Amino acid sequence: MDKASTQKIIDRLSSAQHPVLLTHIRPDGDAFGSLLGLGHTLRARGQHPSLFVEGGMIPMYQFLPGSELVHDHPTRLPEKTDCIVSLDTSTRERLGPKTLSWPQPIDIVIDHHISNPGYGVINLIDSQIPATAGVLFHLFQQAEWKITPDAATCLYTGLSTDTGSFRYRGTNAQTLHAAAALVELGADPSEVAKQCYLSITHERHALRKLVTDTISIKDRKMSAYLTILPEFYAKSGAKSEDSEGIIEDVSSIQGVEVGSLFEFMPDGGLRVSLRSKGKVDVNSIASSFGGGGHKAAAGIRFTKDAQKNQELVLAAISSALSSPAK
Ligand code: AMP
Ligand code: MN
Ligand code: MN
């Protein structure tokens, strides 16, 4: 991790009394884990952070200590705001539409997305670390800031969820050392696993059943994709966040190199998730359509021409599979 920019961020954060912490739209475990991990750590230092994310907390992550500290975006930022921090968010736009009308610059960007252009005044982006929570862990160590048991639980959750429970590429000895240190500091691995992986709601399960039934397999069984139609939500009673993780049902099939999920939105848009086992760089596919992410997990958001764009993305996957990047 870059020590000089880490130190700049430590200095900038130390001098802020009322920092605003933000994370990406459609937040995941790393988004909430990083938001609350930094929130708890600054609060333990006597600072007064405000934590915002589009839509506020979601039920699945309500088990995280301090979840009541997370709020939906306000129209205007609190008056005393003296530093804005973006966490785990690959582009400025992914902080959410409401944030775009805020006049203040983003002071600090802390992230691990390879596609992050560095839209902050100070940026700490380390794509070698598999979760933003891991970037924060190293930052706290360099700063010698105390990590409370609550902060440890949140950071551990970020590490666990972004590595698919320490299974994905990018999980290395350093990741496991960080996880072990967080357990020593108070995170409970089986409790986090129970909450994140063994607590699927019946609605989420019903959605998953509808979606997995749409499976199509192509490109010599190396590509498999799923489709979500708007009516699946009404049929299952699930919410939009319940689609998180369903893509694993195709990307985990033996021989499938690229798994993808196409969600047709009620407004005519299309949300695409891509996963690779390693032969194909899905970040470069996503980036060619204006999206981004990581080599092994990336996404795209189209605002129109859903059907046409689905075909274009599937064609790009086919072409990448016929000439793998390495
Ligand atoms: P998802 O498939 O939504 O879980 O996203 C996979 C990864 O790609 C995550 O790390 C996201 O932050 C990133 N990502 C998803 N959608 C986009 C997008 N439209 N632009 C940039 N990055 C994205
Ligand atoms: Mn995330
Ligand atoms: Mn992340």
XYZ file of C-alpha atoms in Angstrom, residues 119-239:
121
model
C -11.590 11.381 -8.365
C -10.663 12.571 -4.872
C -8.309 15.317 -3.734
C -6.271 12.530 -2.052
C -6.632 8.978 -3.326
C -5.675 5.632 -1.852
C -6.563 2.911 -4.357
C -4.917 -0.469 -3.951
C -6.226 -3.098 -6.353
C -3.922 -5.734 -4.804
C -6.087 -5.759 -1.683
C -9.351 -7.676 -2.220
C -11.615 -5.365 -0.165
C -11.728 -1.714 0.841
C -12.078 -2.999 4.415
C -8.563 -4.469 3.992
C -7.222 -1.114 2.766
C -8.713 0.498 5.893
C -7.190 -2.177 8.138
C -3.700 -1.342 6.819
C -4.388 2.385 7.094
C -5.435 1.991 10.754
C -2.294 -0.022 11.446
C -0.037 2.630 9.900
C -1.902 5.320 11.859
C -1.715 3.215 15.039
C -5.426 3.845 15.571
C -7.254 1.488 17.915
C -9.610 -0.950 16.166
C -12.531 -1.631 18.520
C -14.394 -4.987 18.483
C -17.263 -3.270 16.613
C -14.889 -1.878 13.973
C -13.208 -5.297 13.698
C -16.578 -7.006 13.031
C -17.407 -4.501 10.292
C -13.991 -4.731 8.607
C -14.008 -8.542 8.821
C -17.451 -8.570 7.162
C -16.106 -6.443 4.297
C -13.131 -8.766 3.811
C -15.265 -11.894 3.995
C -18.003 -10.772 1.602
C -15.710 -9.247 -1.071
C -13.535 -12.377 -1.177
C -16.547 -14.731 -1.339
C -15.596 -16.035 2.087
C -11.861 -16.003 1.322
C -12.261 -18.077 -1.846
C -11.647 -15.673 -4.759
C -8.360 -14.906 -6.445
C -6.784 -11.970 -4.680
C -7.167 -13.732 -1.322
C -3.562 -14.155 -0.184
C -1.543 -14.583 3.004
C -1.857 -10.860 3.754
C -5.679 -11.089 3.517
C -5.740 -14.013 5.928
C -3.326 -12.254 8.310
C -5.632 -9.224 8.306
C -8.664 -11.476 8.908
C -6.872 -13.251 11.769
C -5.929 -9.923 13.351
C -9.565 -8.771 13.101
C -10.727 -11.973 14.802
C -8.199 -11.330 17.579
C -9.637 -7.830 17.866
C -13.164 -9.171 18.354
C -14.756 -10.273 15.043
C -16.659 -13.584 15.264
C -16.212 -15.502 11.956
C -19.069 -17.966 12.459
C -21.519 -15.234 13.474
C -20.574 -13.112 10.439
C -20.877 -16.191 8.182
C -24.275 -17.041 9.686
C -25.572 -13.503 9.074
C -24.089 -13.116 5.587
C -24.419 -16.589 4.093
C -26.880 -18.628 6.143
C -29.753 -16.180 6.559
C -31.329 -15.981 3.082
C -34.914 -14.737 3.392
C -37.728 -16.752 1.820
C -38.342 -13.889 -0.625
C -34.694 -13.901 -1.686
C -34.836 -17.641 -2.134
C -37.980 -17.354 -4.260
C -36.284 -14.733 -6.451
C -33.219 -16.937 -6.777
C -35.373 -19.830 -7.964
C -37.026 -17.698 -10.673
C -33.681 -16.301 -11.811
C -31.703 -19.552 -11.892
C -34.433 -21.035 -14.116
C -33.466 -18.525 -16.843
C -29.969 -19.980 -17.275
C -28.446 -20.035 -20.772
C -25.148 -21.720 -21.481
C -23.018 -20.884 -24.530
C -19.507 -20.527 -25.916
C -18.592 -24.208 -25.531
C -20.086 -24.171 -22.007
C -17.560 -21.516 -20.938
C -20.173 -18.764 -20.624
C -23.422 -18.931 -18.684
C -25.878 -16.156 -18.017
C -28.984 -15.393 -16.018
C -31.734 -12.878 -16.603
C -33.863 -10.938 -14.132
C -37.144 -9.505 -15.402
C -38.927 -6.706 -13.504
C -41.915 -8.943 -12.680
C -39.694 -11.380 -10.763
C -39.697 -8.972 -7.820
C -43.491 -8.825 -7.582
C -43.714 -12.615 -8.005
C -41.182 -13.353 -5.257
C -41.771 -10.422 -2.931
C -38.011 -9.772 -3.003
C -36.300 -6.362 -3.060
